[in-house]
mmCIF file of C-alpha atoms in Angstrom:
data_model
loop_
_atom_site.group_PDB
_atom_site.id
_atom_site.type_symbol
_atom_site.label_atom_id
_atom_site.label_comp_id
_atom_site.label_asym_id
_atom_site.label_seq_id
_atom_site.Cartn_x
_atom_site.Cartn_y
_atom_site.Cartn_z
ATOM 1 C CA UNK A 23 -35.266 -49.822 -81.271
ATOM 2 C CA UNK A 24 -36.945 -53.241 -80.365
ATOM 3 C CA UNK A 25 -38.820 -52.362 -77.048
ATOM 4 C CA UNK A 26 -39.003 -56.079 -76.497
ATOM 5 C CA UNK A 27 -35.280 -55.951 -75.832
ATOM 6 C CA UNK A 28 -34.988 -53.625 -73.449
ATOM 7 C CA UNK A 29 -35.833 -52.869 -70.096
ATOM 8 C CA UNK A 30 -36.221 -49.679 -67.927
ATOM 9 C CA UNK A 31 -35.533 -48.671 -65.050
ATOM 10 C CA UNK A 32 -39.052 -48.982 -63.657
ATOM 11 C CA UNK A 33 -39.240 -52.532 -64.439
ATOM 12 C CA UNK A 34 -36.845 -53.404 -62.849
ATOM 13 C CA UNK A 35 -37.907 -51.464 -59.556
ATOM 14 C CA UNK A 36 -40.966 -53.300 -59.891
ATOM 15 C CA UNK A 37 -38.871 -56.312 -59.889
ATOM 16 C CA UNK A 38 -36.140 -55.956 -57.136
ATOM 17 C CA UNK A 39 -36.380 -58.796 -54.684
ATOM 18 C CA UNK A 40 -36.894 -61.490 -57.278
ATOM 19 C CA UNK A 41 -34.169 -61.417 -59.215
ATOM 20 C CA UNK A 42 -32.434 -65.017 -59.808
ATOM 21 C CA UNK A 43 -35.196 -66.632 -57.575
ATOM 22 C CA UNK A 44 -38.708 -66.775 -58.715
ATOM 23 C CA UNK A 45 -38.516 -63.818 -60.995
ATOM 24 C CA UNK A 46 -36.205 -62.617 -63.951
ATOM 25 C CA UNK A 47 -32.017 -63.691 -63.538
ATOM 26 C CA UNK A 48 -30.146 -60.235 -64.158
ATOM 27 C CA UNK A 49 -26.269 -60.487 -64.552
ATOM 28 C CA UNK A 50 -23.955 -57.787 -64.020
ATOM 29 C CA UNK A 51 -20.867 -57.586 -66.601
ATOM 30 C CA UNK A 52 -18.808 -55.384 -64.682
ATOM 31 C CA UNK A 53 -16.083 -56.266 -62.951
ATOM 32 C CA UNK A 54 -15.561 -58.071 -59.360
ATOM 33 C CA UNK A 55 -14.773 -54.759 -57.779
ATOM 34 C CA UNK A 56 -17.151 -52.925 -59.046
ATOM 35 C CA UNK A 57 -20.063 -55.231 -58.562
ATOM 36 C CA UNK A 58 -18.830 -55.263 -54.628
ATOM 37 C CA UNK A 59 -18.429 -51.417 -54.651
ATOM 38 C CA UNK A 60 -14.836 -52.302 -53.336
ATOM 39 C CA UNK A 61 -13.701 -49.450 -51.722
ATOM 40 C CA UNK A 62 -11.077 -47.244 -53.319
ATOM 41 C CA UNK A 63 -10.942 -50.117 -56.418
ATOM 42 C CA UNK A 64 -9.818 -48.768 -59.069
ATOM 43 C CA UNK A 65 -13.217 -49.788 -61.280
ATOM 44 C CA UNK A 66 -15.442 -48.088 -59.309
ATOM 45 C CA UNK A 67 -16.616 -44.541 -61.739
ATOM 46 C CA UNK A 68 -16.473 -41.774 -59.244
ATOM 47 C CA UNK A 69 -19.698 -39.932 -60.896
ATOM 48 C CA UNK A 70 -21.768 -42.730 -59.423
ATOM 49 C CA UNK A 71 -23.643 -41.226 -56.316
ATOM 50 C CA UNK A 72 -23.694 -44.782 -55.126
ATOM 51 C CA UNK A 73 -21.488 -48.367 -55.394
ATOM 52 C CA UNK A 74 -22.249 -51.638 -55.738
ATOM 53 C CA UNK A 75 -24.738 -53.438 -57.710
ATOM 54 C CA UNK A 76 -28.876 -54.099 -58.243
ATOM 55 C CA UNK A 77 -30.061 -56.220 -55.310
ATOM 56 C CA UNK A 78 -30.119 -59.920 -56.753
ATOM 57 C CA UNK A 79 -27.707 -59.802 -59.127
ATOM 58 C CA UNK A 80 -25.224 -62.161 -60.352
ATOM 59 C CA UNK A 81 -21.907 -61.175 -61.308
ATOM 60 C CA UNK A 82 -20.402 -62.685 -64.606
ATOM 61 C CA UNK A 83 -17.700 -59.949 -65.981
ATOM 62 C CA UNK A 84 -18.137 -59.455 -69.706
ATOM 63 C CA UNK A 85 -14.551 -60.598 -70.033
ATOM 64 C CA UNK A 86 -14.829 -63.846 -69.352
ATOM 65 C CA UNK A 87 -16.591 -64.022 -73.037
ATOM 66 C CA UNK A 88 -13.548 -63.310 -75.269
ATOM 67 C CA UNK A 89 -10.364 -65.016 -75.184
ATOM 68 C CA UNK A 90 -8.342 -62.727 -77.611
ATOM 69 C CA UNK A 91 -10.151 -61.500 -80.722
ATOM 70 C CA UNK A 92 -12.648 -64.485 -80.546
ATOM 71 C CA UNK A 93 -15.529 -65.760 -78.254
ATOM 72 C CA UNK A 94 -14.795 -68.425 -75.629
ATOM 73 C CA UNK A 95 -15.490 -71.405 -76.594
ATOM 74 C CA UNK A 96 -19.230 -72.416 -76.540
ATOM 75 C CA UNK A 97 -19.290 -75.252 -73.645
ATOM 76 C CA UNK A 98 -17.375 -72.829 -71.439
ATOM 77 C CA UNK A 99 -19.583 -70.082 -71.657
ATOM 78 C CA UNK A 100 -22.805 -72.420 -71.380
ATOM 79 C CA UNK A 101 -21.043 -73.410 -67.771
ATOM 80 C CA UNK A 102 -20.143 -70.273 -66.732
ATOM 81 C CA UNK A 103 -24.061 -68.418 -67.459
ATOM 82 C CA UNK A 104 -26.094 -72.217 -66.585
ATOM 83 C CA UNK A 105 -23.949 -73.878 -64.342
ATOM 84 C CA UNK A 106 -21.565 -71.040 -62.508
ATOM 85 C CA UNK A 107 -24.139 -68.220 -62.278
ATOM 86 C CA UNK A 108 -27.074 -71.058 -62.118
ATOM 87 C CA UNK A 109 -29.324 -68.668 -64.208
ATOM 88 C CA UNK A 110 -32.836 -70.334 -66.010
ATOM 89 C CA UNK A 111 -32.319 -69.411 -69.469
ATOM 90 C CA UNK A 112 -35.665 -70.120 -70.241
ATOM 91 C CA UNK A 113 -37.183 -67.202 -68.454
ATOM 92 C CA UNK A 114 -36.617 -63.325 -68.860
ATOM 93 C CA UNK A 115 -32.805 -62.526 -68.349
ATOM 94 C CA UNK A 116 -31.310 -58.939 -68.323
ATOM 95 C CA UNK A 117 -28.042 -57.935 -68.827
ATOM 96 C CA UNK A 118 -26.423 -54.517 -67.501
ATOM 97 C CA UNK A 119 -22.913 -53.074 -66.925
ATOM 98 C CA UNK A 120 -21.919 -49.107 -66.300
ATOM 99 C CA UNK A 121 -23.109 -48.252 -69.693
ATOM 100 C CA UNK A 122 -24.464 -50.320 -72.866
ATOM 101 C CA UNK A 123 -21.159 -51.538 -74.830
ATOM 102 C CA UNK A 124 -20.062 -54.642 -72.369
ATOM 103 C CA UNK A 125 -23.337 -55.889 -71.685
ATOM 104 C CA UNK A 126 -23.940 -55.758 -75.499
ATOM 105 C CA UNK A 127 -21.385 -58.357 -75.721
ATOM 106 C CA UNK A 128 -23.557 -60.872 -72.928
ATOM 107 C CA UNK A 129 -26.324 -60.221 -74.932
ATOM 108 C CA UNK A 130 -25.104 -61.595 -77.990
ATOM 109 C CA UNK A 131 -23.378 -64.460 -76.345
ATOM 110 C CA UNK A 132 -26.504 -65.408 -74.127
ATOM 111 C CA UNK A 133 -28.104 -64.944 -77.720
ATOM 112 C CA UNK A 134 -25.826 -67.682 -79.099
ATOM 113 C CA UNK A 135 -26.608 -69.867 -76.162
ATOM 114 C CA UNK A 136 -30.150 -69.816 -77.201
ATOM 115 C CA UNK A 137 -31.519 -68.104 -74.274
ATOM 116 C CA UNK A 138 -35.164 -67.996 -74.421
ATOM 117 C CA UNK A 139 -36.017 -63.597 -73.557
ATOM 118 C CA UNK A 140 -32.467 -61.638 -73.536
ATOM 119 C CA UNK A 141 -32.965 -58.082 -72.616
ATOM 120 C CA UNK A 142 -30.801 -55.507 -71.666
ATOM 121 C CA UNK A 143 -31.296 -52.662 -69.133
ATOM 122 C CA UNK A 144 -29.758 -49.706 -71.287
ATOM 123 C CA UNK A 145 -29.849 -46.793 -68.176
ATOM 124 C CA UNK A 146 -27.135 -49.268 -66.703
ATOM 125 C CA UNK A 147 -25.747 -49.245 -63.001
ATOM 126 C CA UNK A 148 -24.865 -45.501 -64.325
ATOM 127 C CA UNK A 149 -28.600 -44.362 -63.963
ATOM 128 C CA UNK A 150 -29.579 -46.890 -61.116
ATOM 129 C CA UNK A 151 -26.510 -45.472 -58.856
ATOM 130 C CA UNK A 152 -27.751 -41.704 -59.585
ATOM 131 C CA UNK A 153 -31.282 -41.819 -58.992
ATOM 132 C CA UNK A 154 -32.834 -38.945 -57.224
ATOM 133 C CA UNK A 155 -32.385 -39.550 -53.536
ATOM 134 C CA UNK A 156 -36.391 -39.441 -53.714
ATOM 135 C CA UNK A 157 -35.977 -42.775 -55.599
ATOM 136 C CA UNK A 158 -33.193 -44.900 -53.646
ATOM 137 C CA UNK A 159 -35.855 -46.580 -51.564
ATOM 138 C CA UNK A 160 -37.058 -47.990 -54.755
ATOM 139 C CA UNK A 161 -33.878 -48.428 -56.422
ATOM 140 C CA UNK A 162 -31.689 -49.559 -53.676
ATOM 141 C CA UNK A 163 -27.712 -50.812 -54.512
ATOM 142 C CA UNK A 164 -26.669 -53.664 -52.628
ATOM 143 C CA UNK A 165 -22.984 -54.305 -51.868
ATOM 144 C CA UNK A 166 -23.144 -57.870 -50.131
ATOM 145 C CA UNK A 167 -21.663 -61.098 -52.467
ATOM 146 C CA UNK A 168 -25.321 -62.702 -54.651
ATOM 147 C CA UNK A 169 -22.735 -64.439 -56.973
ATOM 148 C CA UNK A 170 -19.449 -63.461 -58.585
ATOM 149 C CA UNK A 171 -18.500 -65.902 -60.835
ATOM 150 C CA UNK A 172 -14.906 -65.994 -61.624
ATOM 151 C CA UNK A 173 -14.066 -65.451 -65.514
ATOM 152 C CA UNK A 174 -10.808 -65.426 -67.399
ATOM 153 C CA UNK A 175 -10.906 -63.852 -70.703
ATOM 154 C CA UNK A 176 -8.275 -61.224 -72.406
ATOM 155 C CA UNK A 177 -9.359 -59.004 -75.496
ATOM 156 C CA UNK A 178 -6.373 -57.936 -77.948
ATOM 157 C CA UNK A 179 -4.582 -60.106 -80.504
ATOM 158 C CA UNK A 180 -1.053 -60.091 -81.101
ATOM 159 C CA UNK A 181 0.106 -56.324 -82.076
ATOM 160 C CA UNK A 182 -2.690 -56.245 -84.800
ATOM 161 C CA UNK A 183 -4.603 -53.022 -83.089
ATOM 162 C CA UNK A 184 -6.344 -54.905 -80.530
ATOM 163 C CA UNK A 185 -9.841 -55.613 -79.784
ATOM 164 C CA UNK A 186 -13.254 -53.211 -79.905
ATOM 165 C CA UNK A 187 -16.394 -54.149 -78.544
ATOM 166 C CA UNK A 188 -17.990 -51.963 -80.324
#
C-alpha cells in the first residue's frame, strides 16, 4: 500500500472546516440521496449510525464517470470536477464513497485529469458515520447542500454481462 495515497480518518478530523476552501477539496461519489442523508431514500445503508456526508464536501456521484462500458469523455469530466464542483486540482484532493470500489473509479479519472495529490480516504462515510459517539464531535456528518453536482452516466453495455468496477 502507498501511504501517500491514502488518508485516515484522523486527517481528515484534523481537517474538517477547510475542506474546498483554503484547505484540501474532498468529493463524495455517492449518490444525491445519500450525500443529503435523504430521509427514507432508498441509498441510504441502514448500518450507518449516522446520514449525510463529511462537513465540506462536494458531491460528484461516481456515475457520472462512465457512460456504458467506457469513461466519459475527457472535456466533460474536466467540467464536471474543475468547473461544476470548482475543485483546485493542484492541491491535495480526497475521494470517498460508502466503501473503496466507487471512489476507486474518481481516483483514476481525477488521475487521468492530471490532478496534482489524489488520495483516497479508504474507512469511507462507512467508518466516519459509525464512530464512537465519544468521537462525533470530531467527526461530525453534515446534511445541509456544499455542492451536488448533477451527473449522468449509465454502466452496462448492451446484453454483454454488464459493467464491474472492480
Amino acid at each position: 500500500v502507498n501511504e501517500e495515497l491514502i488518508v485516515t480518518r484522523d486527517w481528515l478530523a484534523d481537517r474538517v472546516g477547510s475542506f474546498n476552501a483554503d484547505g484540501p477539496g474532498l468529493i463524495d461519489v455517492r449518490s444525491p440521496e445519500a450525500y443529503l442523508g435523504a430521509r427514507n431514500a432508498a441509498e441510504l445503508v441502514d448500518s450507518n449510525a449516522r446520514h449525510g456526508h463529511l462537513p465540506g464536501a462536494v458531491d460528484v456521484h461516481w456515475i457520472g464517470n462512465v457512460n456504458g462500458q467506457r469513461l466519459t469523455e475527457p472535456g466533460t469530466l474536466a467540467s464536471l470536477y474543475f468547473d461544476a464542483a470548482g475543485l483546485d486540482m493542484s492541491g491535495p484532493t480526497v475521494v470517498y464513497g460508502q466503501g473503496n470500489v466507487n471512489p476507486t473509479n474518481t481516483w483514476l479519472v481525477l488521475q487521468a485529469l492530471q490532478a496534482e495529490d489524489v488520495r483516497m480516504y479508504d474507512g469511507g462515510f462507512r467508518e466516519w458515520a459509525n464512530v464512537p459517539e465519544a468521537l462525533r464531535g470530531r467527526c461530525p456528518v453534515e446534511t445541509k447542500t456544499t455542492t451536488v453536482v448533477e451527473t449522468s452516466g449509465s454502466v452496462g453495455g448492451g446484453g454483454d454481462g454488464g459493467f464491474s468496477c472492480t
